[in-house]
CSV table of C-alpha atoms and ligand atoms in Angstrom, one decimal:
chain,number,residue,atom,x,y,z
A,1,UNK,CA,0.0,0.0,0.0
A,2,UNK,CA,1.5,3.5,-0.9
A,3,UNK,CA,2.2,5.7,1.8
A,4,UNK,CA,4.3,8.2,3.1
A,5,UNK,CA,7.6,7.2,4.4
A,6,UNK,CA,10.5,8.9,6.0
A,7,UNK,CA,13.4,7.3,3.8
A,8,UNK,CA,16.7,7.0,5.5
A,9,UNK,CA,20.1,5.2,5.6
A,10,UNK,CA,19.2,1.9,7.9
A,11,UNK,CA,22.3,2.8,10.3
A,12,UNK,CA,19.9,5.8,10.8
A,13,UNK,CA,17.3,4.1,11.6
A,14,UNK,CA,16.5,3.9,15.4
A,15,UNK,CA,17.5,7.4,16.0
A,16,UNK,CA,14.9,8.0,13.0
A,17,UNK,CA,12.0,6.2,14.5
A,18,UNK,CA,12.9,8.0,18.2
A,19,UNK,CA,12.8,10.9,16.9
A,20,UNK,CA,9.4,10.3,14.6
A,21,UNK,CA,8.1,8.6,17.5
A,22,UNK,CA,8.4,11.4,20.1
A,23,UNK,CA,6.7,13.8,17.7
A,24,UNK,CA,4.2,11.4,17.2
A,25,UNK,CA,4.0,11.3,13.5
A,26,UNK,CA,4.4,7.4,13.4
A,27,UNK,CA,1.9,5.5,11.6
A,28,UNK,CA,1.2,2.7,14.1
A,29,UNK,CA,-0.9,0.6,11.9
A,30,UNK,CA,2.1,0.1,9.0
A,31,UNK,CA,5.2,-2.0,9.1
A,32,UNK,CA,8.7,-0.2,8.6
A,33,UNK,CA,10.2,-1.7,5.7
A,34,UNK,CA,14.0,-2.1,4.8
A,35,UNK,CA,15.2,-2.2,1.1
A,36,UNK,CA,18.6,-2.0,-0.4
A,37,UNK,CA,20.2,-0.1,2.3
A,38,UNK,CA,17.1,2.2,2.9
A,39,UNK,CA,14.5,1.9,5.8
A,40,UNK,CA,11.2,3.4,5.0
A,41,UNK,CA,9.1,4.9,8.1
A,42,UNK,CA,5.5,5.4,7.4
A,43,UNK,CA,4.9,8.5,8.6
A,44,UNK,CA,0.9,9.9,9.7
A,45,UNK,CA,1.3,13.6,9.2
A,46,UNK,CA,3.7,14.1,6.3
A,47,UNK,CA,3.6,17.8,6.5
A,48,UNK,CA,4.7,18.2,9.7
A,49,UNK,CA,7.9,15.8,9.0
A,50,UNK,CA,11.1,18.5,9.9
A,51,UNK,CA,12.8,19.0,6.5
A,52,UNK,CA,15.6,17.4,7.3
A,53,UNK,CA,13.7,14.0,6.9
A,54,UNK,CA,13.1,13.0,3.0
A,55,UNK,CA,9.5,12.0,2.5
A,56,UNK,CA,8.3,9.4,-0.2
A,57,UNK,CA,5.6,7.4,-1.1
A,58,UNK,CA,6.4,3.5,-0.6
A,59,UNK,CA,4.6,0.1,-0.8
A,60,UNK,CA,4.3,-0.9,3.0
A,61,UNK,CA,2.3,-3.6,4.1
A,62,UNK,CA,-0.5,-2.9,6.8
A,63,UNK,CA,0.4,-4.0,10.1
A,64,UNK,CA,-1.5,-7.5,11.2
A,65,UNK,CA,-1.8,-7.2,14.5
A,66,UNK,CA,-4.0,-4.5,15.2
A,67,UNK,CA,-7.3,-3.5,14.4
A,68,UNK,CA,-7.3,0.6,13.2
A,69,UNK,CA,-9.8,2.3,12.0
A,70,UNK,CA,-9.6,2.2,8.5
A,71,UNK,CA,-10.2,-2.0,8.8
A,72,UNK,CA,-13.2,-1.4,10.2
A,73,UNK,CA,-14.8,1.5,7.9
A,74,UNK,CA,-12.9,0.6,4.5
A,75,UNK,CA,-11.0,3.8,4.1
A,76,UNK,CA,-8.7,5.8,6.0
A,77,UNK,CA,-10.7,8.5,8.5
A,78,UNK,CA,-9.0,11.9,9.3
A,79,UNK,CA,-8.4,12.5,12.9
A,80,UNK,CA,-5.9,13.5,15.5
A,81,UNK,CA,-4.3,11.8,18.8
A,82,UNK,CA,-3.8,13.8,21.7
A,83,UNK,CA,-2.9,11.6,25.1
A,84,UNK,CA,-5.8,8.9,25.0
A,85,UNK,CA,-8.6,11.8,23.6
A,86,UNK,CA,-9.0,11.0,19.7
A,87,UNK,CA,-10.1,13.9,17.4
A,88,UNK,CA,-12.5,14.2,14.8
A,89,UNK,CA,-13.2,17.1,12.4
A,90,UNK,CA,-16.5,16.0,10.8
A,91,UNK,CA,-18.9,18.3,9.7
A,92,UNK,CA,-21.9,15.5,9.1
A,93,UNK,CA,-22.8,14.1,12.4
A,94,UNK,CA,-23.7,10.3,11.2
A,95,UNK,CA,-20.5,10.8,9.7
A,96,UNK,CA,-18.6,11.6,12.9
A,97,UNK,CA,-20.7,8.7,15.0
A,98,UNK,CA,-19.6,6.4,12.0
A,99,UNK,CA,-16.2,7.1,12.5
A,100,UNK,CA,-16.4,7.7,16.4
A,101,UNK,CA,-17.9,3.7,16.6
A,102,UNK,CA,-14.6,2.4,14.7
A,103,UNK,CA,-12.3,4.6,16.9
A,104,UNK,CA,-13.8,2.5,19.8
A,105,UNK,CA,-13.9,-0.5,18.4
A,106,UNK,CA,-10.3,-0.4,17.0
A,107,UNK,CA,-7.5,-1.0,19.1
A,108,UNK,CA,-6.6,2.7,19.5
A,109,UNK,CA,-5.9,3.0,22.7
A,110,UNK,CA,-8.7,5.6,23.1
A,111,UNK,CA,-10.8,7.1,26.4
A,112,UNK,CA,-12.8,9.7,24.3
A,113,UNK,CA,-13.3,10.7,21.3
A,114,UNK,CA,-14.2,14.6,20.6
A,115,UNK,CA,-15.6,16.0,17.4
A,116,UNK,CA,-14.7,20.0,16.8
A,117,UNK,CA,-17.6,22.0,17.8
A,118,UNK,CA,-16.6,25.3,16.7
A,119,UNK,CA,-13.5,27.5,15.6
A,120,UNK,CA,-10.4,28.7,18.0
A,121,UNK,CA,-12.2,31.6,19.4
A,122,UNK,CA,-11.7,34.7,22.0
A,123,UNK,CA,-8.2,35.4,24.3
A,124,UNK,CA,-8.0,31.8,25.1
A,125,UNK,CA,-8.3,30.2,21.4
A,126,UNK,CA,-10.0,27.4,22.9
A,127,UNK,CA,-13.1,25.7,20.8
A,128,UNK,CA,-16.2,23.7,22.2
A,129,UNK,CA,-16.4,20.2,21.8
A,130,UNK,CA,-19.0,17.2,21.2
A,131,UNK,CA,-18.5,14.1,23.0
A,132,UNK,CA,-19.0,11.5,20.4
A,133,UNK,CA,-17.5,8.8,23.2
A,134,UNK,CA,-16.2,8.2,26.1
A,135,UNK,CA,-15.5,5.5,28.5
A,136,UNK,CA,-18.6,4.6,30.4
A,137,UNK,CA,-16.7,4.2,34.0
A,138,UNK,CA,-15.7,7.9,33.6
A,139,UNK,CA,-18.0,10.5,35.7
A,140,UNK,CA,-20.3,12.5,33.8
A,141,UNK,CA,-18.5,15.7,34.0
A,142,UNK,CA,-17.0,17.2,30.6
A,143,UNK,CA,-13.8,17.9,32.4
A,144,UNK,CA,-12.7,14.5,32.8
A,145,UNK,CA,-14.0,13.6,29.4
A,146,UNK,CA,-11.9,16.4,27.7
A,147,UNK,CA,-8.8,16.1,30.4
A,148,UNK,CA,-5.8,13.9,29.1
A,149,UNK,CA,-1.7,13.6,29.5
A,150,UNK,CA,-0.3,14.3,26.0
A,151,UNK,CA,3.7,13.0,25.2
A,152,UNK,CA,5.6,15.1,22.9
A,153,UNK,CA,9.3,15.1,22.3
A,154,UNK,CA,9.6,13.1,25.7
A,155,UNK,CA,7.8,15.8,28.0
A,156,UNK,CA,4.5,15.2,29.5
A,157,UNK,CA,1.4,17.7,29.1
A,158,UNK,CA,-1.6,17.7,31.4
A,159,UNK,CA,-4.1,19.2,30.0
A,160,UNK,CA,-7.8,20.0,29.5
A,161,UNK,CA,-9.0,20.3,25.7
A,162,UNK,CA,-12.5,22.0,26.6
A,163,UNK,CA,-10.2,24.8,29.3
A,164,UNK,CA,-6.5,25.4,27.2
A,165,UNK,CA,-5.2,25.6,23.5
A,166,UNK,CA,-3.3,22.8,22.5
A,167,UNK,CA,-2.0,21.7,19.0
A,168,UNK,CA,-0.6,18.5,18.6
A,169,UNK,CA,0.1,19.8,15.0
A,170,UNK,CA,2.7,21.5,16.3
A,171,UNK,CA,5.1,19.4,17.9
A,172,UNK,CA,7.8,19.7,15.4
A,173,UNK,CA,7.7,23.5,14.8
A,174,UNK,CA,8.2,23.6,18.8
A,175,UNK,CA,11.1,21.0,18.7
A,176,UNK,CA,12.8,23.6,16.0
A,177,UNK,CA,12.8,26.2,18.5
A,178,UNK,CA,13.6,24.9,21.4
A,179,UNK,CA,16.7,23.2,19.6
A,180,UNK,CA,18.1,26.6,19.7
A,181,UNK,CA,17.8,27.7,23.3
A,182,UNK,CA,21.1,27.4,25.8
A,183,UNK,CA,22.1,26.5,28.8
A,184,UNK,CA,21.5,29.7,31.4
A,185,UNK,CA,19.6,31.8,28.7
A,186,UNK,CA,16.7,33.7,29.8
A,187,UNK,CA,13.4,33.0,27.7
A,188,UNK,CA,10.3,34.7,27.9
A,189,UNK,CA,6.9,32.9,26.3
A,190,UNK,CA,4.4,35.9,26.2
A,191,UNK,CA,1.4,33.2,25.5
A,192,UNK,CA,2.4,30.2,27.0
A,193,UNK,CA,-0.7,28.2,27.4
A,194,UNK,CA,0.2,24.7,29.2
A,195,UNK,CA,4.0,24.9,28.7
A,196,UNK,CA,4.7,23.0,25.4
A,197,UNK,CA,7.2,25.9,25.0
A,198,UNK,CA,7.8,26.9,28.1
A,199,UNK,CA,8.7,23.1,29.3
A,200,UNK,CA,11.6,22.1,26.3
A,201,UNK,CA,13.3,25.2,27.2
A,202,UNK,CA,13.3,24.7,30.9
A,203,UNK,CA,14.8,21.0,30.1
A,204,UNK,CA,17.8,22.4,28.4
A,205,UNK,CA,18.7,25.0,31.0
A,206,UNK,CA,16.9,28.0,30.7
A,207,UNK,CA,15.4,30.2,32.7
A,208,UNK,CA,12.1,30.6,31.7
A,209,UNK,CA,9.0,32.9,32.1
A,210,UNK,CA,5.8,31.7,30.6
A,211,UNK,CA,2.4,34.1,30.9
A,212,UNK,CA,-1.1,33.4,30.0
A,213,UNK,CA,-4.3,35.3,30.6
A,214,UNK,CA,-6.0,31.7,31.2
A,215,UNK,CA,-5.8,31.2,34.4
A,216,UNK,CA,-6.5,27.3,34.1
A,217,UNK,CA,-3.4,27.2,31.0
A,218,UNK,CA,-1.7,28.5,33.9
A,219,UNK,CA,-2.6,25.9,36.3
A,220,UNK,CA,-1.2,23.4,34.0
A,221,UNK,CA,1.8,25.0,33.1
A,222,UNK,CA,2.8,24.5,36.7
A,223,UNK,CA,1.7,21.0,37.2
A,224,UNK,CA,3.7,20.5,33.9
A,225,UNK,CA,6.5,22.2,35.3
A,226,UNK,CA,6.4,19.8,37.8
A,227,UNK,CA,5.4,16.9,36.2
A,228,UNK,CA,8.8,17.4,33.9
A,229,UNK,CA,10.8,18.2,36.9
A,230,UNK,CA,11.6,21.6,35.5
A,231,UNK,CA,9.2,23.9,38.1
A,232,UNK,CA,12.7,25.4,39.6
A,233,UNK,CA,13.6,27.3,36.4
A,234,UNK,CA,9.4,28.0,35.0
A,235,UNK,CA,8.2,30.9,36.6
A,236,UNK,CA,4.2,31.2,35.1
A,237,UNK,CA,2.5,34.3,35.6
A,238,UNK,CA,-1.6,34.9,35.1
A,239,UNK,CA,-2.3,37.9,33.5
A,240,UNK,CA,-2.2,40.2,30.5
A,241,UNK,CA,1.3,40.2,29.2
A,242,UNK,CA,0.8,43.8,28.4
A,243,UNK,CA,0.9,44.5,31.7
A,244,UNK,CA,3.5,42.2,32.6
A,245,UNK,CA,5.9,43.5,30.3
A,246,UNK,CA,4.8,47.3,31.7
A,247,UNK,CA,5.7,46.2,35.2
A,248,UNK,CA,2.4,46.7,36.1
A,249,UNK,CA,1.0,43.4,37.1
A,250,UNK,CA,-0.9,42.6,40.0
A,251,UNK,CA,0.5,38.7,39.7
A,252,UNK,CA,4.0,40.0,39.6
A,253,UNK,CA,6.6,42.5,41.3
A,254,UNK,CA,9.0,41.5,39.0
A,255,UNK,CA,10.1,43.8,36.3
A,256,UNK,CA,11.0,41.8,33.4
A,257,UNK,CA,12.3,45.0,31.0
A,258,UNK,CA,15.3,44.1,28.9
A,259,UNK,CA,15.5,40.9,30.2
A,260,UNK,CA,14.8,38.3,27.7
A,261,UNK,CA,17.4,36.6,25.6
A,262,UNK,CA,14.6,35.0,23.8
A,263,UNK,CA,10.9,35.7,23.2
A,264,UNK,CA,8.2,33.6,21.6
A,265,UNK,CA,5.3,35.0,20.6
A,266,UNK,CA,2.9,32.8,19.0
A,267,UNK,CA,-0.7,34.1,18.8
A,268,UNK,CA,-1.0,34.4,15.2
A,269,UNK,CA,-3.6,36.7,13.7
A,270,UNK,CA,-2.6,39.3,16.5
A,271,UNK,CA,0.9,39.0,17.7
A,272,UNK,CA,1.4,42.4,15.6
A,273,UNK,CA,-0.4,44.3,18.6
A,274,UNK,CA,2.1,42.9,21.6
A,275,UNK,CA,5.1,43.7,19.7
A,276,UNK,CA,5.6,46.9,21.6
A,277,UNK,CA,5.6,44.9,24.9
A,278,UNK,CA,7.7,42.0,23.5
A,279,UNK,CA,10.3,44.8,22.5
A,280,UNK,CA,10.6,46.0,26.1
A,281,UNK,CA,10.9,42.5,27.4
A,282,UNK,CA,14.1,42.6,24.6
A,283,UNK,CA,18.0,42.5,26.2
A,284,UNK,CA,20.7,43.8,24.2
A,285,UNK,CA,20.6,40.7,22.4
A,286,UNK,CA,17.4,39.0,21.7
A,287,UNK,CA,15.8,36.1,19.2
A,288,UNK,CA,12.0,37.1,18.8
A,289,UNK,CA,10.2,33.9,17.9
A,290,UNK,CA,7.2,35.8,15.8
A,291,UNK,CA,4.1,33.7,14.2
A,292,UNK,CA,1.5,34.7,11.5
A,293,UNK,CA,-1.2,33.5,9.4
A,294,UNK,CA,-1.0,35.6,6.1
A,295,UNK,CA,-1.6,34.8,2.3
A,296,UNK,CA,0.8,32.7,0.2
A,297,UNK,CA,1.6,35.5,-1.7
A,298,UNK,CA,3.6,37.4,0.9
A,299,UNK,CA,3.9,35.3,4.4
A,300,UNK,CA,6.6,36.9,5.6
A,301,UNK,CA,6.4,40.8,4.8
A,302,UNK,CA,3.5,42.2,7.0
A,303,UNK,CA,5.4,40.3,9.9
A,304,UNK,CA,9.0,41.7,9.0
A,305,UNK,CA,7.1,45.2,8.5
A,306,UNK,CA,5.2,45.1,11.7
A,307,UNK,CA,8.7,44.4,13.7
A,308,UNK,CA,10.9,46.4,11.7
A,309,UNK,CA,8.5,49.7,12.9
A,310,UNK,CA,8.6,48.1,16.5
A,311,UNK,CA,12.1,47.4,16.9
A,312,UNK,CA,14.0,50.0,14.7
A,313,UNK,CA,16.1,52.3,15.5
A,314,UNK,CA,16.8,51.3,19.6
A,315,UNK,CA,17.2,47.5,17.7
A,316,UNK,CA,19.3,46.1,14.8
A,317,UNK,CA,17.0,43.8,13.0
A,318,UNK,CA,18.3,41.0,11.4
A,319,UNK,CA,15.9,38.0,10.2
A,320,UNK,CA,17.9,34.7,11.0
A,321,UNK,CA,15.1,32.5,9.5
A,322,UNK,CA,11.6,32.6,7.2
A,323,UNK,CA,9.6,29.7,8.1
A,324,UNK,CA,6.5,27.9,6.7
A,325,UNK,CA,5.0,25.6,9.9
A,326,UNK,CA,1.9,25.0,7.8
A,327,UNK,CA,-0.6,25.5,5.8
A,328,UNK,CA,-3.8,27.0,7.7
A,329,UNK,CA,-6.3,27.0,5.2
A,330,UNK,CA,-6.7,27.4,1.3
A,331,UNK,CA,-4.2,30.4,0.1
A,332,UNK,CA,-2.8,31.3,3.6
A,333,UNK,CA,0.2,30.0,5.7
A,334,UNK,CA,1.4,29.6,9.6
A,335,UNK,CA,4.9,31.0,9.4
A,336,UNK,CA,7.2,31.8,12.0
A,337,UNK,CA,9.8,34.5,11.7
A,338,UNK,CA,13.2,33.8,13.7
A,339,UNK,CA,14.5,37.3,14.4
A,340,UNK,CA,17.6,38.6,15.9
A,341,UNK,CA,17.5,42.4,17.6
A,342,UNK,CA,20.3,44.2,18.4
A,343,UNK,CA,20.7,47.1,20.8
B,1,SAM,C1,-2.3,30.0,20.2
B,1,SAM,S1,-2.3,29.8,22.0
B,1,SAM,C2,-0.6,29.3,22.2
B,1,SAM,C3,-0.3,28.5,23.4
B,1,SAM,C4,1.0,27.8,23.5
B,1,SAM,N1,2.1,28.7,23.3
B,1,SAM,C5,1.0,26.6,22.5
B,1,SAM,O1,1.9,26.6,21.6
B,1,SAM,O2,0.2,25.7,22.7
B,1,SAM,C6,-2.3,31.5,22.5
B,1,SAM,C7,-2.3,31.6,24.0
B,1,SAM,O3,-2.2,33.1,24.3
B,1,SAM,C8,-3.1,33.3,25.4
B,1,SAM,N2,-3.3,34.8,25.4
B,1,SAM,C9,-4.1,35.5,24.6
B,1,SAM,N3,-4.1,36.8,24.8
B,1,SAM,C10,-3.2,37.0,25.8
B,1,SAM,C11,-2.7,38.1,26.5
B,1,SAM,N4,-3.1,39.4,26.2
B,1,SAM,N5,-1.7,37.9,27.5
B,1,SAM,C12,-1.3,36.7,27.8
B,1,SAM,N6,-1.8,35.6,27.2
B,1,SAM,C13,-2.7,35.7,26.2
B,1,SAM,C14,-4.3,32.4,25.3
B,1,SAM,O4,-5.0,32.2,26.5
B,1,SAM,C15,-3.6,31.2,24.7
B,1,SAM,O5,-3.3,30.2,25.7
């Protein structure tokens, strides 16, 4: 059966499969195949593969042993894995309870599954949610339906689908980032929901501040903190970060001006208006980590633009790297800009 493989050298190969594994893009229901040198690992999400990974179609067979989905409907179904919470994104609702009943019956290991209710919407970018299923032991509370522990790049994430954003989507474009942070560096995330930023940083030596105007993304960001042993160097602040970076925060005394070696600022479709408070959270020498959702045509300009008139003169401005994360919907990308201000 044709399907998208990372192809690398076999010597390669267990590092390979870590690696895909920890982002979770592993197709579980394929077998990895080796040929004349090369192993082939069927991939789920072949956009979200880092670039450094060739992807290819290949004949793989189907794995025996388990029962997925697509065995027990006769096609493949679209949905997402997030901890044992399984996500649909089905606009027909026998079509959702059709694919909900083979999610159950599969061997997925699966306590609910969820069908998207609604856009990303308000401060919180958090959507409702049906309930298509759930395990019939659990209470009949939507939190606990809609609660899970999510693994991603070998860090746990508590957190509560119906309360916080979370993209599993994202796991890679994360990885790249925190790739680049250093031991003793001091990183700032201005919207840090539950700590997927926050929490990879921490683990390579940062000090890290993380703020949220969600108080219950907060929550979770410390009992992540803790959870990855990491709550010594994860400071998490509720509030506006407006304020925060203003010094003018009830939740803080601290005055975080001119004190981040790195800030990440990803609330696309708005991170234009904090960029005067990111700038005065700025050191001398600072990588702004700055993501948008604009058309093909020009991802990157309004964003260079909208820092350029932030930053310049007090800052240098030097973009270090253009980025496409992913393709949002027809015509427009999620890019991140890696920039590099100089005082
Ligand atoms: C797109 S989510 C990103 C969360 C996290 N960085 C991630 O990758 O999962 C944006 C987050 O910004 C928070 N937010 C929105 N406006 C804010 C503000 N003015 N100050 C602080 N946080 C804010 C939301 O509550 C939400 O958790």
């Amino acid at each position: 059966m044709e399907t998208p493989c990372v192809r690398v050298e076999r010597e390669r190969g267990e590092e390979t499969r870590r690696e895909l594994a920890e982002a979770n893009l592993l197709r579980d229901d394929r077998e990895i195949v080796v040929e004349d040198g090369w192993l082939y690992v069927p991939v789920a999400d072949p956009e979200a593969v880092p670039g450094s990974f060739e992807v290819v179609d290949h004949d793989v067979p189907r794995r025996e042993t388990q029962t997925m989905p697509a065995d027990l409907l006769g096609e493949e179904p679209s949905y997402e894995r997030l901890g044992d919470i399984v996500i649909v994104d089905e606009d027909d609702p026998d079509r959702a309870r059709e694919i909900a009943d083979a999610i159950v019956a599969s061997d997925l290991p699966v306590r609910t599954v969820l069908n998207r209710a609604s856009k990303v919407k308000g401060d919180r970018r958090v959507r409702d949610w049906d309930v298509l299923a759930t395990d019939e032991a659990e209470p009949d509370e939507l939190r606990a339906r809609t609660e899970t522990v999510h693994r991603e790049y070998g860090c746990e994430f508590a957190l509560d689908v119906a309360q916080v954003y979370f993209s599993p989507r994202l796991a890679t474009e994360r990885h790249r980032v925190a790739e680049q942070v250093a031991d003793d560096e001091h990183a700032f995330d201005m919207f840090a929901g539950v700590g997927p930023f926050v929490v990879p940083f921490a683990q390579r030596g940062a000090d890290v501040v993380g703020v949220d105007i969600n108080e219950v993304a907060i929550e979770y960001l410390r009992e992540n903190a803790r959870r990855n042993g990491v709550e010594d160097r994860v400071t998490a602040i509720h509030g506006d970060v407006r304020d925060v970076a203003a010094g003018d925060s009830d939740a803080t005394d601290a005055d975080y001006g001119n004190w981040a070696d790195r800030v990440v600022m990803n609330l696309p479709h708005s991170a234009d208006e904090f960029l005067d408070a990111a700038i005065r959270l700025a050191s001398d020498d600072c990588v702004l980590h700055y993501y948008d959702i604009q058309h093909e045509d020009d991802p990157f300009g309004p964003g260079e633009a909208a820092i350029r008139a932030a930053a310049e003169p007090e800052y240098d401005v030097a973009v270090e790297t253009r980025h496409v994360v992913r393709s949002y919907a027809p015509h427009e990308l999620n890019v991140c800009l890696d920039v590099r201000l100089t005082r």
